[in-house]
Amino acid sequence: MHITATDTSHHQELDAKPPPPDPGRVGHERQQGDLLSSQGRPPWTGVPARLLERDGELLAIDAAVAAAGAGTGAVVVVEGPPGAGKTTLLTAARDRACAAGMHVLHARGAELEREFSFGVARQLFEPVVLRAAPSARDELLAGAAAAAGPLVGAARPPSHDCDCAITADALFHALHGLYRLTANVAVAQPLLVAIDDLQWCDAGSLRWLAYLGRRVADLSVLVVVGVHVEHPGAHDELLAEAIADAHVLRPAPLGGASVALLARDALAADPCDELCATCHAATGGNPLLVHALLQALAEEGVVPGADEAARVREIGSHAVLRLVRLRLARLAPEASKLASAVAILGDGACVEHAAALAGLTHGEAAAAATTLGQAGLLALESALSFAHPLERAAIYEAVAPLEREAAHAHAARILASEHGCVELIAAQLLYAPSHHEPFALSVLRDTARAACSDGAADTAAAYLRRALREPLQTGTRVDVLVELGMVEKLVDPSAAVEHLREALALLEDDRRGARVGRQLAQTMFLAGRSEEAVRVLERAIAALGPDRGELRSRLRADLLGVTLLGPELYPIAERQLRAIDPTRLEDGLGERMLLAMTAYCDARRGRGRDASADRAELALADGALLDEEPGTAFSYACRVLVVADRFAAAAAAYERGLDRARARGSITSFAIGLAFRGGLAIHRGALADAEADERAALDAARAGGVAAALPFSLTYLALALLEQGRLDGAAEMLEQFAQDAHAFGDMPFFLLVSGQLRRARCDARGALETTLEAADGYAATGQRNPALAAWRSEAALAQLDLGDRDAARELAAEEVRLARAWGAPRPLCRALRVAGLAEGGERGLALLREALAVVAGSAARLERAKALVELGAAVRRGGGRSEARTLLRGGLDLADACGARPLAERARSELRAAGSRPRHARVSGVQALTPSERRVAAMAAEGRTNPAIARALFVTAKTVEAHLSSTYRKLDISSRMQLPKALTHPADGRRGAPEGA
């Protein structure tokens, strides 16, 4: 079979259609040619290349190169329509970077490579890694960069014959690995990354660029990309994200004077002003069209004159198409066939494959390639590539649509017969009609599995969607549907739901149906379709029957996880709980999950503190929950320990969980674990530590797409900021929750913290209304324990502000009763403190003394500080100024140690009223450190190197150095050897911060 170009009207506008596919070669360095070819000359004229009217753009590039060389990176986008001179400016950027001593990497996007997993990233880094000496390669792939090894030439992990799956963790570690590889390449010398035709970039590489762009300011890395965004594409949202924070250069069309200068250089006779003006009007000043028009005029022998203006307008904006056809028409038929074949195969095609597709012998194809090269249409290299993408577009669009599809199918057969790269075969299949090709299905599925190994969910999904178009037997169709649904969970949950639902409907095996149903339910939950998820889980549980213990237990635990937080679904959770006997739960992950969930449910209801905490510790004992994804049962078990005031056991469990998450590379468990450990830090009074954990959790959750962690980290962070007196920051976090995370969050907790914020802003009425709304949510989901749902004391404080002491007494007394029944010191102290404020007088003073006594030996430092300050204030009002000063000084010390600034200022105010002169707030020392500084300093104090800290915290070594320099200044020390002593807290001997990542 061979293909030929069919005639189309010369009035067709090239840029009115999307660009044709270009399979290219992964890792192949293409010739860059816009106005400049590899020899530095315009592709279609004999005159020297000129960078006309680009002084402003070149100045901006020079400034960005200088800044990157000084350590401040950036992303620069050169944006414009085809032919505007984007590649010329990218070439200029590369030349200037080379002159400045930068390491330069460059790549080019192509439409078919949009479905290659990290194709552009591989073009950039494969040559660097593969050409490096073994020792240098080890340095490039050190630390987190090792995750990028399989993407850039290291051995790919073997694929398995199980359901194709991908997680947020795989995607995150691919992105972070490429980011760390970029940083490692830039260590020896500043780096320029130049990418042309970014609009045709693959999804994985776009995600990496977006990830890099948010961190590039800390690297000696300049990213310069060329892009035109006139045509909608498959990855437009990712493209927008990748260049969201970039400096954008939009080269303007050439003016009339520049077009006249080029015309006088290109045409043999001196053109008149009218002809030059017509050339400018016909091309709109587009540099590429100007050159193509002038070359077409020269080749057609047009004599420059005013009477040729009509001829100029006829060629006009179709100059590229006209010039390509003019040249092909003058060549032998073999040249036209070969050009069409290369357009189908894409840049980087080998002569043998192009010859087979065109129906030519190897000798005929070689001669035709030479002819095309001499005509300026193909680059004269070992692989066949067009001089410019628009040339390829002209030839590709000239092939009739049905013939194009058949040609892609033929190309796939040729590549498969020679055992070519499976990604190239799959790329051809994407544009080919479905056939009974014996190799098609296996190639598409194998390529999808390889993409999963790379963390490229978008790519895997594209190949599997194409696989569904093949004629499939029922069993095979189920397999492909499940594989597709699993990879779509990350990139398109709604589509994943439909494909998994279709697979489930076709399945007859109950056990596999239950597994697929579990994945479907999790996906529905992610898509905000909780009620449908519940129905799927209930059907799966019923189908299994009582004899399928382990899988059935996991499904029941999932069902509890979905139904516990929603008022409409909570009755289902109650029915499940009544059917579970925790004393009969045995070993195994499913049983441990149920053990943790039932312990948490009892804790929510405020019954059996010791029994619930013992059950939670048992669930955690063998470590089985550490490997459960997304870690819901593990998190609930730890929360039981927190609300039972078993802080040390909870902290140890969180540390084990975070260590396991790092070892497994689980960004999901990492983000969720940090979010809840931050909540524990608030209870312990370590507000800066809590802030550090929550900000790290937010960074990880956003980078890894872990939506489940966002609502908890946002709400806990708001609470930590509120206790520090940073009300605007707290409000910002709660606003983010309301906008983005409410579908997954604990709404009553969000409302409770929102009520606290309103009260802090002196809006007592709004605070009471919001708190009572939270109370309705807690009641609807069976939450009575004030250790989790302290809404009564919060409402009582609002009632006091409003002057309704009776209502405040009633609410506070009920919380005291519930807190005594639960028995944990922290919530009981809070309840007694608020009850003392509501009662007043001697009765109130007695309650405040009891509150302090309850937490005397507790690690709940913040609650102890509040009890000291309130008791001191009450004693001072009763005339006991000496005792009041002692209590208030203790409260001030603890408040300062916790970082609770409003509480500390309250203590100072009361001390002044008691006749004392309190010390000023600390502006240096440990308390002056920011959360990030505390976290970095604590890790450095443990002996970790700067690169190790950077890898653990997902930041750059430059950021670590900046944090340590600031820390040394605030602590008045000169080296990391002094950190352990300087960070020891004077109040309780505690380090300044736990490891935050």
PDB file of C-alpha atoms in Angstrom, residues 497 520-530 533 561-562 565 708 743-744:
ATOM      1  CA  VAL A 497     -17.423   5.544  37.262  1.00  0.00           C
ATOM      2  CA  LEU A 520     -16.229   1.743  41.815  1.00  0.00           C
ATOM      3  CA  ALA A 521     -17.490   2.859  45.231  1.00  0.00           C
ATOM      4  CA  GLN A 522     -14.213   4.596  46.060  1.00  0.00           C
ATOM      5  CA  THR A 523     -14.331   6.371  42.696  1.00  0.00           C
ATOM      6  CA  MET A 524     -17.934   7.432  43.217  1.00  0.00           C
ATOM      7  CA  PHE A 525     -16.993   8.866  46.587  1.00  0.00           C
ATOM      8  CA  LEU A 526     -14.139  10.839  44.983  1.00  0.00           C
ATOM      9  CA  ALA A 527     -16.607  12.132  42.411  1.00  0.00           C
ATOM     10  CA  GLY A 528     -18.947  13.309  45.191  1.00  0.00           C
ATOM     11  CA  ARG A 529     -21.509  10.552  44.590  1.00  0.00           C
ATOM     12  CA  SER A 530     -21.641   9.071  48.089  1.00  0.00           C
ATOM     13  CA  ALA A 533     -21.180   4.455  46.444  1.00  0.00           C
ATOM     14  CA  GLY A 561     -16.062   5.205  56.114  1.00  0.00           C
ATOM     15  CA  VAL A 562     -18.514   6.542  53.508  1.00  0.00           C
ATOM     16  CA  LEU A 565     -19.851  11.787  58.109  1.00  0.00           C
ATOM     17  CA  ALA A 708      -9.175  13.510  50.932  1.00  0.00           C
ATOM     18  CA  ALA A 743     -17.381  17.609  49.547  1.00  0.00           C
ATOM     19  CA  PHE A 744     -14.837  15.453  51.413  1.00  0.00           C
TER      20      PHE A 744
END
